[in-house]
CSV table of C-alpha atoms in Angstrom, one decimal:
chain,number,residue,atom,x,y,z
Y,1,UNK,CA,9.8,-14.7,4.8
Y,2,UNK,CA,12.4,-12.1,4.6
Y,3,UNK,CA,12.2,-8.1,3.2
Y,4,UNK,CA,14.8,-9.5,0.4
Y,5,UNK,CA,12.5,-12.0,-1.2
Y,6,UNK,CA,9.4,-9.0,-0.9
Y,7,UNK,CA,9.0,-6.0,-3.0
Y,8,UNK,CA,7.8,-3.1,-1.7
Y,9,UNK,CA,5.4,-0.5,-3.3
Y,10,UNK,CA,4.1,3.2,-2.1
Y,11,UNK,CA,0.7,3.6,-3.9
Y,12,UNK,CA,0.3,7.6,-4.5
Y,13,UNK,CA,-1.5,7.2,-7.6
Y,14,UNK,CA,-4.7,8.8,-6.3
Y,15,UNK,CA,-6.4,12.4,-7.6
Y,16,UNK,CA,-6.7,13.6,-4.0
Y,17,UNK,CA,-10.4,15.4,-4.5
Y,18,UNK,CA,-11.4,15.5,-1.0
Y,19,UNK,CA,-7.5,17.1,-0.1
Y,20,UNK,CA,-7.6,20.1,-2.6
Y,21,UNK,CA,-4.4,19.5,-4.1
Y,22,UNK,CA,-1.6,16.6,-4.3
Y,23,UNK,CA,-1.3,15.0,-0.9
Y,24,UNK,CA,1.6,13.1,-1.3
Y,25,UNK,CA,3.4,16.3,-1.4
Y,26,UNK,CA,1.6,17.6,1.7
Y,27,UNK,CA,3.8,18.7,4.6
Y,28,UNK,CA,3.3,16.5,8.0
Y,29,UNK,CA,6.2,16.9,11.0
Y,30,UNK,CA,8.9,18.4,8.5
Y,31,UNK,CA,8.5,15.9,5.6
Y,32,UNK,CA,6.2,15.2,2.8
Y,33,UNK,CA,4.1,12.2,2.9
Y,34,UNK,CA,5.7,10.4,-0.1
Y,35,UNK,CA,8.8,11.5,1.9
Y,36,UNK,CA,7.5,10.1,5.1
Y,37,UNK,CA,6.5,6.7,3.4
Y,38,UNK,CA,9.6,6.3,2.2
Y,39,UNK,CA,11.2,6.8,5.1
Y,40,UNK,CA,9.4,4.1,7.1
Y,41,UNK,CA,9.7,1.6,4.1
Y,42,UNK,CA,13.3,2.2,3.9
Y,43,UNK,CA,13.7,1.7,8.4
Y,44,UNK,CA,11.7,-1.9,7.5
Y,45,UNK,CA,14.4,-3.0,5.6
Y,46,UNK,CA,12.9,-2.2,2.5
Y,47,UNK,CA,13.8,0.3,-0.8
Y,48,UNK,CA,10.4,0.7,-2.4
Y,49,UNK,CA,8.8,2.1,-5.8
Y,50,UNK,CA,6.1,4.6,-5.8
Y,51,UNK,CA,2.9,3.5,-8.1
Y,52,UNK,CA,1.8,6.5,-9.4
Y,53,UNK,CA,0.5,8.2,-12.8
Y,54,UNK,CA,2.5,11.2,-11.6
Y,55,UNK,CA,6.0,9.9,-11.4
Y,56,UNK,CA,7.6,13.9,-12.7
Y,57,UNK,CA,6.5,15.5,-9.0
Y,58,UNK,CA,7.5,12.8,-7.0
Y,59,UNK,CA,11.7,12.1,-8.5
Y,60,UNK,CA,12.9,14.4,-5.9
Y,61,UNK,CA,11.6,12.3,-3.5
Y,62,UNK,CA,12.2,8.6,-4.8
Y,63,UNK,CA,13.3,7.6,-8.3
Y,64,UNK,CA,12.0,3.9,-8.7
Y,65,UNK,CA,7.9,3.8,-10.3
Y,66,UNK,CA,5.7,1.4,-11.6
Y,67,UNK,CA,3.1,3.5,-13.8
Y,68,UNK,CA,-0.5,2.5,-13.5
Y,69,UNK,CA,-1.9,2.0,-16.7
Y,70,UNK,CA,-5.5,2.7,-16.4
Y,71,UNK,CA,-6.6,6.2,-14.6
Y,72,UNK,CA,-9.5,6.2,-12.4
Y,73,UNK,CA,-9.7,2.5,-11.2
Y,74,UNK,CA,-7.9,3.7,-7.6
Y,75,UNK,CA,-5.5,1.3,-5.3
Y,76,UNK,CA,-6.9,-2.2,-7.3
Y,77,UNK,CA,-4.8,-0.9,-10.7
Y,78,UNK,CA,-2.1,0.3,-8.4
Y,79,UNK,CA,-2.1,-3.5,-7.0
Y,80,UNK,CA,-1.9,-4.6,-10.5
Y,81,UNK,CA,0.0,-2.7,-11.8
Y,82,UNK,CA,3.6,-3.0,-9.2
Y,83,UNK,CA,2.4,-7.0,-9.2
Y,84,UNK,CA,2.9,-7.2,-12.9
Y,85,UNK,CA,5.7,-5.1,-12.5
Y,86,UNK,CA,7.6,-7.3,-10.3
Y,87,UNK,CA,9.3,-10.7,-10.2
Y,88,UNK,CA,8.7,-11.3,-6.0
Y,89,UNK,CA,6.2,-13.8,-5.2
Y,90,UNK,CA,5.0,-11.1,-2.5
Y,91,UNK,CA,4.8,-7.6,-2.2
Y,92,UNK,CA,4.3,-5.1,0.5
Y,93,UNK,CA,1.7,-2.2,0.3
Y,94,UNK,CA,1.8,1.2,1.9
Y,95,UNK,CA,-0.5,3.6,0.6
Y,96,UNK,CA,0.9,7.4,0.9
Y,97,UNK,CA,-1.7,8.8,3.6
Y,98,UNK,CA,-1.2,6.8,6.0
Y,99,UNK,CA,1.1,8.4,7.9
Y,100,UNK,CA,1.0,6.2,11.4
Y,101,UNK,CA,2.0,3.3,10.3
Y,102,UNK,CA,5.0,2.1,11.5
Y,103,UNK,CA,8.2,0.4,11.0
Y,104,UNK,CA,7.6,-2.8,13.2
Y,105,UNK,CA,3.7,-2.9,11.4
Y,106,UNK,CA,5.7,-3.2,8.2
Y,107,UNK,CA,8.2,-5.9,9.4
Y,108,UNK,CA,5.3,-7.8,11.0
Y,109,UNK,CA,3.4,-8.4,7.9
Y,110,UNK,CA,6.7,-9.4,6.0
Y,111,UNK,CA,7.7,-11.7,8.4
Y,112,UNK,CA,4.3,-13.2,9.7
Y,113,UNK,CA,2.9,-13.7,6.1
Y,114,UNK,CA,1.5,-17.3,6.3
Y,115,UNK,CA,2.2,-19.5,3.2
Y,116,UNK,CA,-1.8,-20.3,2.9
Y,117,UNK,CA,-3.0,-16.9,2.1
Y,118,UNK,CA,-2.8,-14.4,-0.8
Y,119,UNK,CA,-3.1,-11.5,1.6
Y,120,UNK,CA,-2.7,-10.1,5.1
Y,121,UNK,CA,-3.6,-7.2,6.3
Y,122,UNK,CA,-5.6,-5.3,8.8
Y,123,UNK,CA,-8.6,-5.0,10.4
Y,124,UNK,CA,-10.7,-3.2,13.2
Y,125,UNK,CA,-14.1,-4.6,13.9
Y,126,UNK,CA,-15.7,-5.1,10.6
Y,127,UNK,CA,-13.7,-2.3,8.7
Y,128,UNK,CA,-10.8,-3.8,6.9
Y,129,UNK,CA,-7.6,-2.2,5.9
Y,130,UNK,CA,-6.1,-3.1,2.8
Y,131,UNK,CA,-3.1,-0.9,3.4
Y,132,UNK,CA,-0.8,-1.6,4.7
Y,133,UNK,CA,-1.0,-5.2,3.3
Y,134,UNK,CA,1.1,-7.9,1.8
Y,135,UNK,CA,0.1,-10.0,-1.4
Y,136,UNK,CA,0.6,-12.8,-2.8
Y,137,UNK,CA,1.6,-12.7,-6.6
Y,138,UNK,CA,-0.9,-15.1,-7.6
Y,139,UNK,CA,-3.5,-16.2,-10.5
Y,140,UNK,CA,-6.3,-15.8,-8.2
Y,141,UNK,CA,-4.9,-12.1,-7.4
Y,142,UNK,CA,-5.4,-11.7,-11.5
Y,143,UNK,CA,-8.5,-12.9,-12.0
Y,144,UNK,CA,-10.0,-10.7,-9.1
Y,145,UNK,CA,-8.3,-7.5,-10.0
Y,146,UNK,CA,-11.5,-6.2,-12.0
Y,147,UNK,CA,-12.9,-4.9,-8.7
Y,148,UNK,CA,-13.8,-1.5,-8.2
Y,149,UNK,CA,-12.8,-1.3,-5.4
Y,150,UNK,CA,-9.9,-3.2,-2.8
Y,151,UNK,CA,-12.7,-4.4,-0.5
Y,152,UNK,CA,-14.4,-6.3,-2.8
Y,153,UNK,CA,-11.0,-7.7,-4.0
Y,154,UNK,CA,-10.0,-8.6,-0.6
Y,155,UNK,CA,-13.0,-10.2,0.1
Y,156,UNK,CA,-12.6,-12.6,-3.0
Y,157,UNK,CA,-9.1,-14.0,-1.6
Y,158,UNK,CA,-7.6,-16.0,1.4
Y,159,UNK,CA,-7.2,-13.6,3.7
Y,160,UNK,CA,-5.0,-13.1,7.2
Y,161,UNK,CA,-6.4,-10.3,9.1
Y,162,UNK,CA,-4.0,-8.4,11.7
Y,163,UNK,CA,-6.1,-6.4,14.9
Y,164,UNK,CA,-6.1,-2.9,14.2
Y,165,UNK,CA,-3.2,-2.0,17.0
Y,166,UNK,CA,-5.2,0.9,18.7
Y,167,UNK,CA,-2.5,3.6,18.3
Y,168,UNK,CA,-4.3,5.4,15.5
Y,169,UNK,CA,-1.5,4.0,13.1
Y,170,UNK,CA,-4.0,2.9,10.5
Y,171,UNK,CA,-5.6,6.9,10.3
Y,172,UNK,CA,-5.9,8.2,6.5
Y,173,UNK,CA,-5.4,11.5,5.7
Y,174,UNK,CA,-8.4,12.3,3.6
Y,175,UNK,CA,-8.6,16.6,4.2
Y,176,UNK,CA,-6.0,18.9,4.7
Y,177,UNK,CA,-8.1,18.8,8.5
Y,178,UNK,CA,-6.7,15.0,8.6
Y,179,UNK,CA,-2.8,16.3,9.0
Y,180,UNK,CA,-3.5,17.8,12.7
């Protein structure tokens, strides 16, 4: 499967409690994190859209956005939202603080995905990681998007899981603490 054929979407739709303020604007090694995701989506091969409710902070950064719809339902409206947004059969998922993950993580999923699965992603142990991820536009994808919460949607579809790579690429950045 080739980055042409695969959209690619930046979910920074979130209300950042635990991080005081908008973290997708947060500085980290010179560069926001929106600008850092960007930035790696863009070395994959990729020009993404940022899924956000907060699309007037972020046009200095990026200009594409899919608007989610329905506030407070976290990454599973993102999901929906950029998949009904979009005419690819697949789409690639970075979520804005993760700041780790690399180019050749990005590419890998892209050009891995297996055509038996709605979804690949990673894993370590028994902790999956829905981001980065690539899914499947599918009917089944619909029909499970009324999950609170991206676990419990992953766990309803055909799934590739990825080994968590060991670098510390799949960190979040929760707390202000988390940037260090």
């Amino acid at each position: 499967m080739t980055g042409e054929s695969t959209a690619c979407f930046i979910l920074a739709g979130g209300r950042s409690t635990r991080f005081g303020s908008d973290k997708a604007m947060a500085p980290l090694r010179g560069a926001t994190l929106l600008s850092g995701a960007v930035a790696t989506a863009r070395a994959a091969g990729f020009w993404p859209r940022v899924v956000t409710r907060n699309f007037a902070g972020y046009a200095s950064v990026i200009a594409p956005f899919v608007v989610a719809e329905c506030a407070h339902r976290g990454p599973v409206e993102g999901l929906r939202a950029a998949l009904t947004g979009t005419r690819s059969e697949t789409a690639l998922f970075l979520a804005v603080d993760m700041p780790d993950v690399t180019r050749g993580m990005l590419r890998g999923l892209v050009d891995d995905f297996p055509a038996d699965c709605h979804v690949m992603c990673y894993r370590s142990g028994d902790r999956i990681h829905p981001f980065p991820g690539i899914y499947r536009r599918d009917p089944t994808l619909g029909a499970a998007s009324d999950c609170a919460a991206m676990r419990e949607l992953v766990s309803r579809l055909t799934v590739r899981f990825l080994p968590d790579p060991g670098d510390g690429s799949l960190r979040n950045v929760n707390t202000p603490e988390d940037l260090g």
